[in-house]
mmCIF file of C-alpha atoms in Angstrom:
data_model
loop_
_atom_site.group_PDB
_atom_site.id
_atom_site.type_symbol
_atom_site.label_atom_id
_atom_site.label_comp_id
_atom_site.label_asym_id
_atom_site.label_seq_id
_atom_site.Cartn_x
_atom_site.Cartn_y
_atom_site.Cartn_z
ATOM 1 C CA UNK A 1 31.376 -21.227 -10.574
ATOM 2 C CA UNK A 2 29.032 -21.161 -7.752
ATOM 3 C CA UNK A 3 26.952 -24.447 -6.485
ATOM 4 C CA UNK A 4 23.349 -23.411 -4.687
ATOM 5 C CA UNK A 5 21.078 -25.863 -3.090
ATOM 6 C CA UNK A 6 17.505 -24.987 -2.935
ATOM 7 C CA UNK A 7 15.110 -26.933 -0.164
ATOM 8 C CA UNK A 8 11.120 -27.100 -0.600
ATOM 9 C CA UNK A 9 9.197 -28.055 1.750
ATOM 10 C CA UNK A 10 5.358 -28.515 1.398
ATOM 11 C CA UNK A 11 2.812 -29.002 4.086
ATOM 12 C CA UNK A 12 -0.181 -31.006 2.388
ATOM 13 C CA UNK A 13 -3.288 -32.278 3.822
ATOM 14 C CA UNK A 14 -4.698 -35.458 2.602
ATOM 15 C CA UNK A 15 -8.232 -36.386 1.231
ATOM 16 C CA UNK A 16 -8.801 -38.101 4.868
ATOM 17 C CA UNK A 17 -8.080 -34.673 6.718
ATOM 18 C CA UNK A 18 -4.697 -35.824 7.838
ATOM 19 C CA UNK A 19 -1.383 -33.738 7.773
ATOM 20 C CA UNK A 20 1.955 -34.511 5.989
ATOM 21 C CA UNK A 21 4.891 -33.119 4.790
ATOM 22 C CA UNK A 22 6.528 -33.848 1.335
ATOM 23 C CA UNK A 23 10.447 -32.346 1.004
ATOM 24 C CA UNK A 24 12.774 -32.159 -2.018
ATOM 25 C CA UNK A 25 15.932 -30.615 -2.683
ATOM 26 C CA UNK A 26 17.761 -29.380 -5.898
ATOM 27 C CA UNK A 27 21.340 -28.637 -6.974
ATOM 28 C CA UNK A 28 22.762 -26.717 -9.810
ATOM 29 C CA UNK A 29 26.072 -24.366 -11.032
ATOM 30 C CA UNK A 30 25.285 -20.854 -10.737
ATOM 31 C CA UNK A 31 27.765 -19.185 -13.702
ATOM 32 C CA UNK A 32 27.200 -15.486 -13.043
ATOM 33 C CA UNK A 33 27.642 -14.110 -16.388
ATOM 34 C CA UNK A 34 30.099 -10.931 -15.712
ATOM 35 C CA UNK A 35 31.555 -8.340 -18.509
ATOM 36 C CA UNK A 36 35.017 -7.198 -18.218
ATOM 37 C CA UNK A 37 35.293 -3.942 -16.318
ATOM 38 C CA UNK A 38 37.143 -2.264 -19.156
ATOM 39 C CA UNK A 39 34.230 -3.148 -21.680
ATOM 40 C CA UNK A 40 31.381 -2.242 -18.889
ATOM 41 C CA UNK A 41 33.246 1.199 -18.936
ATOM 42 C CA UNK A 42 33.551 1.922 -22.361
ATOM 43 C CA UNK A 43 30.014 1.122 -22.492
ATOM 44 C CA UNK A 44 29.152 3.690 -20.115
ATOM 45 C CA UNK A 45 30.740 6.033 -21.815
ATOM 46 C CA UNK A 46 29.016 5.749 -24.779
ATOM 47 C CA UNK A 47 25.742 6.663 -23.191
ATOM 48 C CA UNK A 48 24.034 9.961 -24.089
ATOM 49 C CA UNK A 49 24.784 13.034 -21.897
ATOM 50 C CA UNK A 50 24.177 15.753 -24.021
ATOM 51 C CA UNK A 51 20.534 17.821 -23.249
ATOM 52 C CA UNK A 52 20.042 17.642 -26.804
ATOM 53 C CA UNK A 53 19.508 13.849 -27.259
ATOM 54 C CA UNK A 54 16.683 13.802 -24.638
ATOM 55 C CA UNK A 55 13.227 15.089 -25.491
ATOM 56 C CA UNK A 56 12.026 18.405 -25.117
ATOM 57 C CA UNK A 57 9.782 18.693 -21.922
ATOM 58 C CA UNK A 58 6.745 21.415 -21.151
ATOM 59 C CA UNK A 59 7.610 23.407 -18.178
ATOM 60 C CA UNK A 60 4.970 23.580 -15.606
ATOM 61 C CA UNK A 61 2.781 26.157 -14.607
ATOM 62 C CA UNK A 62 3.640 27.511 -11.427
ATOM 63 C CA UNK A 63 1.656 28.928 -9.033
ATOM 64 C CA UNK A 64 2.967 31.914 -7.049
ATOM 65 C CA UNK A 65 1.204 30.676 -3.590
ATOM 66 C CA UNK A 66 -1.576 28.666 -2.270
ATOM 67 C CA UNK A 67 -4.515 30.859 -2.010
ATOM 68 C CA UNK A 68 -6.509 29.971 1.448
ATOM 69 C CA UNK A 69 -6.755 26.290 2.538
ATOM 70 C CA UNK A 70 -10.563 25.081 3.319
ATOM 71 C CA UNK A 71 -10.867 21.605 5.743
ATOM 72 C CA UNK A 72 -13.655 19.119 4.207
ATOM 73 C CA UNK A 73 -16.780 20.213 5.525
ATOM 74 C CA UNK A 74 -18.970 17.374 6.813
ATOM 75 C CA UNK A 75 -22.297 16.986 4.599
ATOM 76 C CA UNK A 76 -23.573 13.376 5.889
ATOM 77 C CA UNK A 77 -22.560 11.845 8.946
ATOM 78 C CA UNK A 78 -25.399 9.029 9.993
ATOM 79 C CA UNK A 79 -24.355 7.795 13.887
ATOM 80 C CA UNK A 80 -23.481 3.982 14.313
ATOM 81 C CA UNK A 81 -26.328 2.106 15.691
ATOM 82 C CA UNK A 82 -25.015 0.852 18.625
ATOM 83 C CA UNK A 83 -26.634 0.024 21.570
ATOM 84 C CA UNK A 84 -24.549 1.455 24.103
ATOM 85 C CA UNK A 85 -24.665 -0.802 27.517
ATOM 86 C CA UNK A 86 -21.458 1.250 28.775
ATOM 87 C CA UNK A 87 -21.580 5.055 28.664
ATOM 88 C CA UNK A 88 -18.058 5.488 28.565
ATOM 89 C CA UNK A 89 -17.598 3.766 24.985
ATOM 90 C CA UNK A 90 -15.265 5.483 22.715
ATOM 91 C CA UNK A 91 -13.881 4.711 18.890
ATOM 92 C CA UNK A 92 -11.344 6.518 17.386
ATOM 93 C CA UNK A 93 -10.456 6.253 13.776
ATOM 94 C CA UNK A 94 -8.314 7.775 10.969
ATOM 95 C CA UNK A 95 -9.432 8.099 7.926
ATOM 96 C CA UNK A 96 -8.754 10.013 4.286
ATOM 97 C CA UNK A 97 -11.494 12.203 2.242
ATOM 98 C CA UNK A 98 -11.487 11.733 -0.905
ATOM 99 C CA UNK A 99 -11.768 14.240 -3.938
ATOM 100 C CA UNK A 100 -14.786 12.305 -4.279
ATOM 101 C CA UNK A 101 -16.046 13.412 -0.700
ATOM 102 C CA UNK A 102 -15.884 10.441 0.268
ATOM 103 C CA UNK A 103 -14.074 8.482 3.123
ATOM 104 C CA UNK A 104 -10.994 6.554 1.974
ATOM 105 C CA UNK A 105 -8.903 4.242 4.297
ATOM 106 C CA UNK A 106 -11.314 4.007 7.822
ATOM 107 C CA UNK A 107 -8.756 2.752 10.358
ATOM 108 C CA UNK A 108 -9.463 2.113 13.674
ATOM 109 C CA UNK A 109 -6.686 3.823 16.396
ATOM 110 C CA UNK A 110 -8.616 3.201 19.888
ATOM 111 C CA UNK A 111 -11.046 0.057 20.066
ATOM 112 C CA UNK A 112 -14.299 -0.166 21.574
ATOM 113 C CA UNK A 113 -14.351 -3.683 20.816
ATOM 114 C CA UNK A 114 -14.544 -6.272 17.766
ATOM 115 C CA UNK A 115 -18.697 -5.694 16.993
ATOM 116 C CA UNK A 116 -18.870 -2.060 17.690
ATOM 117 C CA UNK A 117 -15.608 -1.208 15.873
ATOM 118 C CA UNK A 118 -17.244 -3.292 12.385
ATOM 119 C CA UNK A 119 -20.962 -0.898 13.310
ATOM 120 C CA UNK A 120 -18.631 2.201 13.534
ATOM 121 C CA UNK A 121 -16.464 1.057 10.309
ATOM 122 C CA UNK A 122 -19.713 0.597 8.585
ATOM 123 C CA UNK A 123 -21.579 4.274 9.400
ATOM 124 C CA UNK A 124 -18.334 5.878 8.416
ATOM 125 C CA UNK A 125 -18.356 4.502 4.845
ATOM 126 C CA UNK A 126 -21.593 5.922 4.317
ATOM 127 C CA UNK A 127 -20.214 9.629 5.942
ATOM 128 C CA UNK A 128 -20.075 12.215 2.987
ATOM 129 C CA UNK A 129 -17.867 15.382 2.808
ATOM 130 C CA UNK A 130 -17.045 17.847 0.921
ATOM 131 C CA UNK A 131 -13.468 18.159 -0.382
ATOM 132 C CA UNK A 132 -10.655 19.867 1.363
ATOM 133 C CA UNK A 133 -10.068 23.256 -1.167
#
């Protein structure tokens, strides 16, 4: 038999704005509930192995090889509007098309900057594509 303590601790803020912490603590008999190794065995072995007691699956189609491999092609691509006071300004993000063309996931890998990073997040959401083939 096992004893385990568990510890809570709470951080609350009163109605007059002011911190405080409230604690408690619990104990209780952990009885792990374990089968004999000889019966978890025999158990085992009564489990089905045979293909014929599992359900018939549909094979696949396969396809002999990937016919030729087309990028998305870029249909709408509307530029931030940013006013640029440094001409050296760059964003780079990563982001997914979608089989719906559109863009999935815009993260940003090289800042420009909290404000133009959110203008440059926005224009990409509106960019439009069209799938990868």
């Amino acid at each position: 038999m096992n004893r385990r303590t568990v510890v809570t601790l709470i951080f609350l803020i009163g109605l007059n704005g002011m911190p405080g912490w409230s604690a408690t603590s619990c104990s209780f008999r952990v009885t792990p509930d374990r089968i004999p190794l000889a019966q978890w065995e025999s158990q085992l072995r009564r489990m089905p192995a045979h293909l014929s007691e599992f359900s018939p699956m549909s094979e696949p189609l396969a396809i002999p090889r990937c016919g030729d491999v087309r990028p998305p092609e870029a249909l709408v691509t509307p530029d931030p509007i940013i006013q640029l006071d440094d001409e050296n300004l760059r964003v780079r993000v990563s982001f997914i098309v979608g089989a719906d063309g559109r863009v999935h996931s815009p993260f940003i890998l090289d800042s420009g900057g909290v404000r133009e990073d959110q203008l440059v997040l926005h224009a990409i959401r509106r960019w439009r594509y069209r799938p990868a083939l």
